[in-house]
């Protein structure tokens, strides 16, 4: 994978790309990938598959402690080196596909005061050879990525807040972080015990979990 770090794209900058079912590389990008799942990705996917978050996490994901942040990171488990949701006809969870699938071939870089994008080039991907031009803003709109960016920013505020404190989580904090941020259905069940507000709506419960974790770890 080659990331064009030289070129920082703002929302009105453009790139050429077109991806469609007839393209010879169709589905190639859904194989051999590392797909990090954010809290909002998990809520969308588990509802798309009509599963609880606990079942979804058990069946489709694995987690590790992020080298940079020291926090739990959830990734999709591949089956035969491919995303479990790829089919001959394309993505079986297309309406609820994760943020990184939506943004591809862009990667988003976001800091407190800055937001920009890089283009990713992979040898197998023929989408770059197509002549259709997009601004980054148009791509985000077309791919339904705006709400994902907003939700991910809320989560990343927590991650960066913990990171900037240089805090190392103990086992109890690690377990709480995992439940509060990724396992919305378990969080709802344990809300009284943890002291986190209970919400019926999954997205609201996820946001409560992130808020709870912020208070618990950063205490602001
Ligand atoms: S054009 Fe790129 S993104 Fe589209 S199917 Fe081919 S490899 Fe995947
Ligand atoms: S979720 Fe869909 S688009 Fe993303 S890797 Fe899997 S099959 Fe491909």
PDB file of C-alpha atoms and ligand atoms in Angstrom:
ATOM      1  CA  UNK A   1       0.000   0.000   0.000  1.00  0.00           C
ATOM      2  CA  UNK A   2       1.297   3.421  -0.911  1.00  0.00           C
ATOM      3  CA  UNK A   3      -0.082   6.427   0.910  1.00  0.00           C
ATOM      4  CA  UNK A   4       0.543   9.683  -0.905  1.00  0.00           C
ATOM      5  CA  UNK A   5       1.764  11.591   2.148  1.00  0.00           C
ATOM      6  CA  UNK A   6       3.052  14.407  -0.017  1.00  0.00           C
ATOM      7  CA  UNK A   7      -0.439  15.486  -0.984  1.00  0.00           C
ATOM      8  CA  UNK A   8      -2.707  16.748   1.787  1.00  0.00           C
ATOM      9  CA  UNK A   9      -6.246  17.023   0.466  1.00  0.00           C
ATOM     10  CA  UNK A  10      -8.699  19.456   2.009  1.00  0.00           C
ATOM     11  CA  UNK A  11     -12.454  19.071   1.559  1.00  0.00           C
ATOM     12  CA  UNK A  12     -12.473  20.945  -1.762  1.00  0.00           C
ATOM     13  CA  UNK A  13      -9.394  19.277  -3.250  1.00  0.00           C
ATOM     14  CA  UNK A  14     -10.001  16.630  -5.900  1.00  0.00           C
ATOM     15  CA  UNK A  15      -8.868  13.146  -6.871  1.00  0.00           C
ATOM     16  CA  UNK A  16      -9.770  10.717  -9.658  1.00  0.00           C
ATOM     17  CA  UNK A  17     -11.514   7.494  -8.753  1.00  0.00           C
ATOM     18  CA  UNK A  18     -14.378   5.286  -9.811  1.00  0.00           C
ATOM     19  CA  UNK A  19     -15.383   1.958  -8.342  1.00  0.00           C
ATOM     20  CA  UNK A  20     -18.244  -0.129  -9.729  1.00  0.00           C
ATOM     21  CA  UNK A  21     -19.280  -3.801  -9.913  1.00  0.00           C
ATOM     22  CA  UNK A  22     -18.038  -4.225 -13.509  1.00  0.00           C
ATOM     23  CA  UNK A  23     -14.446  -3.264 -12.707  1.00  0.00           C
ATOM     24  CA  UNK A  24     -11.939  -6.180 -13.046  1.00  0.00           C
ATOM     25  CA  UNK A  25     -10.607  -5.697  -9.506  1.00  0.00           C
ATOM     26  CA  UNK A  26     -14.110  -5.850  -7.966  1.00  0.00           C
ATOM     27  CA  UNK A  27     -13.845  -7.075  -4.342  1.00  0.00           C
ATOM     28  CA  UNK A  28     -10.023  -7.209  -4.415  1.00  0.00           C
ATOM     29  CA  UNK A  29      -9.888  -4.536  -1.709  1.00  0.00           C
ATOM     30  CA  UNK A  30     -11.978  -6.746   0.634  1.00  0.00           C
ATOM     31  CA  UNK A  31      -9.217  -9.368   0.850  1.00  0.00           C
ATOM     32  CA  UNK A  32      -6.055  -9.441   2.921  1.00  0.00           C
ATOM     33  CA  UNK A  33      -6.954  -6.251   4.725  1.00  0.00           C
ATOM     34  CA  UNK A  34      -6.626  -5.054   8.316  1.00  0.00           C
ATOM     35  CA  UNK A  35      -9.928  -3.444   9.196  1.00  0.00           C
ATOM     36  CA  UNK A  36     -10.024  -1.516  12.463  1.00  0.00           C
ATOM     37  CA  UNK A  37     -13.568  -1.094  13.749  1.00  0.00           C
ATOM     38  CA  UNK A  38     -14.635   2.038  15.572  1.00  0.00           C
ATOM     39  CA  UNK A  39     -17.514   2.059  18.104  1.00  0.00           C
ATOM     40  CA  UNK A  40     -20.002   3.453  15.571  1.00  0.00           C
ATOM     41  CA  UNK A  41     -18.965   0.861  12.961  1.00  0.00           C
ATOM     42  CA  UNK A  42     -19.836  -1.871  15.452  1.00  0.00           C
ATOM     43  CA  UNK A  43     -23.265  -0.422  16.276  1.00  0.00           C
ATOM     44  CA  UNK A  44     -24.124  -0.158  12.568  1.00  0.00           C
ATOM     45  CA  UNK A  45     -22.846  -3.631  11.708  1.00  0.00           C
ATOM     46  CA  UNK A  46     -24.428  -5.474  14.615  1.00  0.00           C
ATOM     47  CA  UNK A  47     -27.802  -3.873  13.852  1.00  0.00           C
ATOM     48  CA  UNK A  48     -27.423  -4.661  10.158  1.00  0.00           C
ATOM     49  CA  UNK A  49     -26.807  -8.299  11.087  1.00  0.00           C
ATOM     50  CA  UNK A  50     -29.534  -8.273  13.744  1.00  0.00           C
ATOM     51  CA  UNK A  51     -27.144  -9.392  16.460  1.00  0.00           C
ATOM     52  CA  UNK A  52     -26.215  -8.071  19.860  1.00  0.00           C
ATOM     53  CA  UNK A  53     -22.895  -6.247  20.046  1.00  0.00           C
ATOM     54  CA  UNK A  54     -21.629  -9.023  22.321  1.00  0.00           C
ATOM     55  CA  UNK A  55     -22.446 -11.701  19.714  1.00  0.00           C
ATOM     56  CA  UNK A  56     -20.995  -9.575  16.933  1.00  0.00           C
ATOM     57  CA  UNK A  57     -17.734  -8.965  18.789  1.00  0.00           C
ATOM     58  CA  UNK A  58     -17.401 -12.680  19.660  1.00  0.00           C
ATOM     59  CA  UNK A  59     -18.107 -13.909  16.164  1.00  0.00           C
ATOM     60  CA  UNK A  60     -16.478 -11.370  13.896  1.00  0.00           C
ATOM     61  CA  UNK A  61     -13.758  -9.528  15.745  1.00  0.00           C
ATOM     62  CA  UNK A  62     -10.610  -9.765  17.720  1.00  0.00           C
ATOM     63  CA  UNK A  63      -8.892  -7.107  19.825  1.00  0.00           C
ATOM     64  CA  UNK A  64      -5.415  -6.082  20.883  1.00  0.00           C
ATOM     65  CA  UNK A  65      -3.824  -3.271  22.813  1.00  0.00           C
ATOM     66  CA  UNK A  66      -2.856  -0.485  20.395  1.00  0.00           C
ATOM     67  CA  UNK A  67       0.903   0.085  20.373  1.00  0.00           C
ATOM     68  CA  UNK A  68       0.527   3.858  20.098  1.00  0.00           C
ATOM     69  CA  UNK A  69      -2.358   4.437  22.496  1.00  0.00           C
ATOM     70  CA  UNK A  70      -2.208   1.513  24.941  1.00  0.00           C
ATOM     71  CA  UNK A  71      -5.999   1.193  24.494  1.00  0.00           C
ATOM     72  CA  UNK A  72      -8.096  -1.714  23.171  1.00  0.00           C
ATOM     73  CA  UNK A  73      -8.353  -1.743  19.378  1.00  0.00           C
ATOM     74  CA  UNK A  74     -10.975  -3.949  17.682  1.00  0.00           C
ATOM     75  CA  UNK A  75     -10.303  -5.490  14.274  1.00  0.00           C
ATOM     76  CA  UNK A  76     -12.420  -7.632  11.973  1.00  0.00           C
ATOM     77  CA  UNK A  77     -11.503 -11.344  11.841  1.00  0.00           C
ATOM     78  CA  UNK A  78     -10.877 -12.395   8.260  1.00  0.00           C
ATOM     79  CA  UNK A  79     -12.198 -15.690   6.885  1.00  0.00           C
ATOM     80  CA  UNK A  80      -9.893 -17.312   4.315  1.00  0.00           C
ATOM     81  CA  UNK A  81      -7.994 -14.012   4.251  1.00  0.00           C
ATOM     82  CA  UNK A  82     -11.104 -12.062   3.237  1.00  0.00           C
ATOM     83  CA  UNK A  83     -13.679  -9.906   4.964  1.00  0.00           C
ATOM     84  CA  UNK A  84     -16.496 -12.196   6.203  1.00  0.00           C
ATOM     85  CA  UNK A  85     -19.031  -9.916   4.502  1.00  0.00           C
ATOM     86  CA  UNK A  86     -17.681  -9.998   0.962  1.00  0.00           C
ATOM     87  CA  UNK A  87     -19.785 -11.927  -1.566  1.00  0.00           C
ATOM     88  CA  UNK A  88     -19.542 -12.388  -5.320  1.00  0.00           C
ATOM     89  CA  UNK A  89     -22.062  -9.597  -5.697  1.00  0.00           C
ATOM     90  CA  UNK A  90     -20.127  -7.242  -3.435  1.00  0.00           C
ATOM     91  CA  UNK A  91     -20.456  -6.151   0.164  1.00  0.00           C
ATOM     92  CA  UNK A  92     -23.280  -7.912   2.038  1.00  0.00           C
ATOM     93  CA  UNK A  93     -23.404  -5.088   4.609  1.00  0.00           C
ATOM     94  CA  UNK A  94     -22.996  -2.239   2.120  1.00  0.00           C
ATOM     95  CA  UNK A  95     -25.560   0.106   3.749  1.00  0.00           C
ATOM     96  CA  UNK A  96     -23.745  -0.278   7.074  1.00  0.00           C
ATOM     97  CA  UNK A  97     -20.154  -0.818   5.938  1.00  0.00           C
ATOM     98  CA  UNK A  98     -17.454   0.610   8.205  1.00  0.00           C
ATOM     99  CA  UNK A  99     -15.966   4.087   7.899  1.00  0.00           C
ATOM    100  CA  UNK A 100     -12.672   2.961   6.381  1.00  0.00           C
ATOM    101  CA  UNK A 101     -14.524   1.053   3.597  1.00  0.00           C
ATOM    102  CA  UNK A 102     -16.561   4.167   2.854  1.00  0.00           C
ATOM    103  CA  UNK A 103     -13.611   6.529   2.715  1.00  0.00           C
ATOM    104  CA  UNK A 104     -11.336   4.232   0.680  1.00  0.00           C
ATOM    105  CA  UNK A 105      -9.199   5.223  -1.264  1.00  0.00           C
ATOM    106  CA  UNK A 106      -8.916   8.129   1.157  1.00  0.00           C
ATOM    107  CA  UNK A 107      -7.533   8.030   4.674  1.00  0.00           C
ATOM    108  CA  UNK A 108      -8.600  10.751   7.049  1.00  0.00           C
ATOM    109  CA  UNK A 109      -6.166  12.594   9.291  1.00  0.00           C
ATOM    110  CA  UNK A 110      -7.762  14.625  12.046  1.00  0.00           C
ATOM    111  CA  UNK A 111      -6.239  16.648  14.834  1.00  0.00           C
ATOM    112  CA  UNK A 112      -7.732  19.277  17.121  1.00  0.00           C
ATOM    113  CA  UNK A 113      -7.576  22.064  14.539  1.00  0.00           C
ATOM    114  CA  UNK A 114      -6.947  20.312  11.276  1.00  0.00           C
ATOM    115  CA  UNK A 115      -8.618  17.808   8.984  1.00  0.00           C
ATOM    116  CA  UNK A 116      -7.114  16.518   5.770  1.00  0.00           C
ATOM    117  CA  UNK A 117      -7.007  13.395   3.642  1.00  0.00           C
ATOM    118  CA  UNK A 118      -4.397  11.323   1.823  1.00  0.00           C
ATOM    119  CA  UNK A 119      -5.018   9.100  -1.188  1.00  0.00           C
ATOM    120  CA  UNK A 120      -4.040   5.433  -0.856  1.00  0.00           C
ATOM    121  CA  UNK A 121      -2.727   3.594  -3.912  1.00  0.00           C
ATOM    122  CA  UNK A 122      -2.727  -0.186  -4.095  1.00  0.00           C
ATOM    123  CA  UNK A 123      -1.450  -2.084  -7.123  1.00  0.00           C
ATOM    124  CA  UNK A 124      -4.588  -4.153  -7.536  1.00  0.00           C
ATOM    125  CA  UNK A 125      -7.003  -1.210  -7.410  1.00  0.00           C
ATOM    126  CA  UNK A 126      -8.004   0.017 -10.851  1.00  0.00           C
ATOM    127  CA  UNK A 127     -10.293   2.722  -9.538  1.00  0.00           C
ATOM    128  CA  UNK A 128      -7.505   5.306  -9.870  1.00  0.00           C
ATOM    129  CA  UNK A 129      -7.283   4.704 -13.629  1.00  0.00           C
ATOM    130  CA  UNK A 130     -10.852   5.897 -14.126  1.00  0.00           C
ATOM    131  CA  UNK A 131     -11.403   9.480 -15.161  1.00  0.00           C
ATOM    132  CA  UNK A 132     -14.187  10.437 -12.752  1.00  0.00           C
ATOM    133  CA  UNK A 133     -13.213  13.355 -10.552  1.00  0.00           C
ATOM    134  CA  UNK A 134     -14.440  13.951  -7.013  1.00  0.00           C
ATOM    135  CA  UNK A 135     -13.792  16.551  -4.408  1.00  0.00           C
ATOM    136  CA  UNK A 136     -13.196  15.060  -0.975  1.00  0.00           C
ATOM    137  CA  UNK A 137     -16.434  16.704   0.160  1.00  0.00           C
ATOM    138  CA  UNK A 138     -18.386  15.042  -2.672  1.00  0.00           C
ATOM    139  CA  UNK A 139     -16.832  11.670  -1.877  1.00  0.00           C
ATOM    140  CA  UNK A 140     -17.758  11.909   1.810  1.00  0.00           C
ATOM    141  CA  UNK A 141     -21.312  12.837   0.852  1.00  0.00           C
ATOM    142  CA  UNK A 142     -21.611  10.118  -1.780  1.00  0.00           C
ATOM    143  CA  UNK A 143     -20.309   7.436   0.565  1.00  0.00           C
ATOM    144  CA  UNK A 144     -22.442   8.489   3.543  1.00  0.00           C
ATOM    145  CA  UNK A 145     -19.288   8.988   5.597  1.00  0.00           C
ATOM    146  CA  UNK A 146     -20.178  12.279   7.315  1.00  0.00           C
ATOM    147  CA  UNK A 147     -21.933  10.757  10.318  1.00  0.00           C
ATOM    148  CA  UNK A 148     -19.095   8.228  10.670  1.00  0.00           C
ATOM    149  CA  UNK A 149     -16.524  11.036  10.764  1.00  0.00           C
ATOM    150  CA  UNK A 150     -18.556  12.863  13.406  1.00  0.00           C
ATOM    151  CA  UNK A 151     -18.943   9.771  15.590  1.00  0.00           C
ATOM    152  CA  UNK A 152     -15.290   8.826  15.182  1.00  0.00           C
ATOM    153  CA  UNK A 153     -14.215  12.318  16.230  1.00  0.00           C
ATOM    154  CA  UNK A 154     -16.119  11.925  19.498  1.00  0.00           C
ATOM    155  CA  UNK A 155     -14.399   8.602  20.160  1.00  0.00           C
ATOM    156  CA  UNK A 156     -10.974   9.933  19.151  1.00  0.00           C
ATOM    157  CA  UNK A 157     -11.340  12.799  21.636  1.00  0.00           C
ATOM    158  CA  UNK A 158     -11.436  10.153  24.358  1.00  0.00           C
ATOM    159  CA  UNK A 159      -8.519   8.192  22.865  1.00  0.00           C
ATOM    160  CA  UNK A 160      -6.347  11.302  22.457  1.00  0.00           C
ATOM    161  CA  UNK A 161      -7.341  12.551  25.901  1.00  0.00           C
ATOM    162  CA  UNK A 162      -6.133   9.318  27.518  1.00  0.00           C
ATOM    163  CA  UNK A 163      -3.047   9.241  25.293  1.00  0.00           C
ATOM    164  CA  UNK A 164      -2.036  12.804  26.113  1.00  0.00           C
ATOM    165  CA  UNK A 165      -2.189  12.002  29.836  1.00  0.00           C
ATOM    166  CA  UNK A 166       0.349   9.212  29.245  1.00  0.00           C
ATOM    167  CA  UNK A 167      -1.927   6.947  31.260  1.00  0.00           C
ATOM    168  CA  UNK A 168      -1.491   3.160  31.315  1.00  0.00           C
ATOM    169  CA  UNK A 169      -4.787   1.401  31.923  1.00  0.00           C
ATOM    170  CA  UNK A 170      -4.988  -1.380  34.512  1.00  0.00           C
ATOM    171  CA  UNK A 171      -6.998  -4.549  33.749  1.00  0.00           C
ATOM    172  CA  UNK A 172     -10.197  -3.170  35.271  1.00  0.00           C
ATOM    173  CA  UNK A 173      -9.950   0.090  33.293  1.00  0.00           C
ATOM    174  CA  UNK A 174      -9.142  -1.841  30.133  1.00  0.00           C
ATOM    175  CA  UNK A 175     -12.229  -4.066  30.559  1.00  0.00           C
ATOM    176  CA  UNK A 176     -14.433  -1.041  31.248  1.00  0.00           C
ATOM    177  CA  UNK A 177     -13.071   0.780  28.200  1.00  0.00           C
ATOM    178  CA  UNK A 178     -13.815  -2.220  25.971  1.00  0.00           C
ATOM    179  CA  UNK A 179     -17.404  -2.569  27.208  1.00  0.00           C
ATOM    180  CA  UNK A 180     -18.156   1.169  27.321  1.00  0.00           C
ATOM    181  CA  UNK A 181     -16.827   1.889  23.843  1.00  0.00           C
ATOM    182  CA  UNK A 182     -17.440  -1.270  21.856  1.00  0.00           C
ATOM    183  CA  UNK A 183     -20.050  -3.481  23.518  1.00  0.00           C
ATOM    184  CA  UNK A 184     -23.156  -1.339  23.697  1.00  0.00           C
ATOM    185  CA  UNK A 185     -25.533  -4.168  24.709  1.00  0.00           C
ATOM    186  CA  UNK A 186     -23.384  -5.304  27.632  1.00  0.00           C
ATOM    187  CA  UNK A 187     -22.955  -1.663  28.627  1.00  0.00           C
ATOM    188  CA  UNK A 188     -26.726  -1.251  28.771  1.00  0.00           C
ATOM    189  CA  UNK A 189     -27.059  -4.353  30.980  1.00  0.00           C
ATOM    190  CA  UNK A 190     -24.303  -3.168  33.330  1.00  0.00           C
ATOM    191  CA  UNK A 191     -25.231   0.520  33.271  1.00  0.00           C
ATOM    192  CA  UNK A 192     -26.472   0.648  36.906  1.00  0.00           C
ATOM    193  CA  UNK A 193     -23.477  -1.282  38.186  1.00  0.00           C
ATOM    194  CA  UNK A 194     -21.024   0.918  36.263  1.00  0.00           C
ATOM    195  CA  UNK A 195     -22.813   4.193  36.961  1.00  0.00           C
ATOM    196  CA  UNK A 196     -23.367   4.952  33.271  1.00  0.00           C
ATOM    197  CA  UNK A 197     -26.702   6.347  32.045  1.00  0.00           C
ATOM    198  CA  UNK A 198     -28.935   3.785  30.347  1.00  0.00           C
ATOM    199  CA  UNK A 199     -30.318   4.565  26.890  1.00  0.00           C
ATOM    200  CA  UNK A 200     -32.643   2.559  24.661  1.00  0.00           C
ATOM    201  CA  UNK A 201     -31.103   3.832  21.445  1.00  0.00           C
ATOM    202  CA  UNK A 202     -27.805   2.126  20.560  1.00  0.00           C
ATOM    203  CA  UNK A 203     -26.059   5.225  19.246  1.00  0.00           C
ATOM    204  CA  UNK A 204     -27.079   7.216  22.311  1.00  0.00           C
ATOM    205  CA  UNK A 205     -25.903   4.370  24.550  1.00  0.00           C
ATOM    206  CA  UNK A 206     -22.578   4.281  22.707  1.00  0.00           C
ATOM    207  CA  UNK A 207     -22.181   8.056  23.197  1.00  0.00           C
ATOM    208  CA  UNK A 208     -23.038   7.667  26.890  1.00  0.00           C
ATOM    209  CA  UNK A 209     -20.365   4.967  27.131  1.00  0.00           C
ATOM    210  CA  UNK A 210     -17.733   7.247  25.615  1.00  0.00           C
ATOM    211  CA  UNK A 211     -18.800  10.114  27.882  1.00  0.00           C
ATOM    212  CA  UNK A 212     -18.704   7.804  30.911  1.00  0.00           C
ATOM    213  CA  UNK A 213     -15.199   6.616  30.004  1.00  0.00           C
ATOM    214  CA  UNK A 214     -14.011  10.190  29.562  1.00  0.00           C
ATOM    215  CA  UNK A 215     -15.227  11.055  33.036  1.00  0.00           C
ATOM    216  CA  UNK A 216     -13.814   7.862  34.492  1.00  0.00           C
ATOM    217  CA  UNK A 217     -10.346   8.129  32.930  1.00  0.00           C
ATOM    218  CA  UNK A 218      -9.847  11.832  32.243  1.00  0.00           C
ATOM    219  CA  UNK A 219     -12.215  13.241  34.845  1.00  0.00           C
ATOM    220  CA  UNK A 220     -13.074  16.419  32.947  1.00  0.00           C
TER     221      UNK A 220
HETATM  222  S1  LIG B   1     -11.717  -0.193  -7.799  1.00  0.00           S
HETATM  223 FE1  LIG B   1     -10.495  -0.380  -5.924  1.00  0.00          FE
HETATM  224  S2  LIG B   1     -12.028  -0.005  -4.333  1.00  0.00           S
HETATM  225 FE2  LIG B   1     -13.156  -0.549  -6.199  1.00  0.00          FE
HETATM  226  S3  LIG B   1     -13.415  -2.779  -6.130  1.00  0.00           S
HETATM  227 FE3  LIG B   1     -11.541  -2.371  -7.270  1.00  0.00          FE
HETATM  228  S4  LIG B   1      -9.974  -2.572  -5.677  1.00  0.00           S
HETATM  229 FE4  LIG B   1     -11.880  -2.238  -4.614  1.00  0.00          FE
HETATM  230  S1  LIG B   2     -17.332  -4.505   5.048  1.00  0.00           S
HETATM  231 FE1  LIG B   2     -17.907  -4.648   2.910  1.00  0.00          FE
HETATM  232  S2  LIG B   2     -16.698  -3.082   1.851  1.00  0.00           S
HETATM  233 FE2  LIG B   2     -15.763  -3.427   3.844  1.00  0.00          FE
HETATM  234  S3  LIG B   2     -14.176  -4.960   3.524  1.00  0.00           S
HETATM  235 FE3  LIG B   2     -16.036  -6.039   4.121  1.00  0.00          FE
HETATM  236  S4  LIG B   2     -17.064  -6.591   2.219  1.00  0.00           S
HETATM  237 FE4  LIG B   2     -15.526  -5.013   1.732  1.00  0.00          FE
END
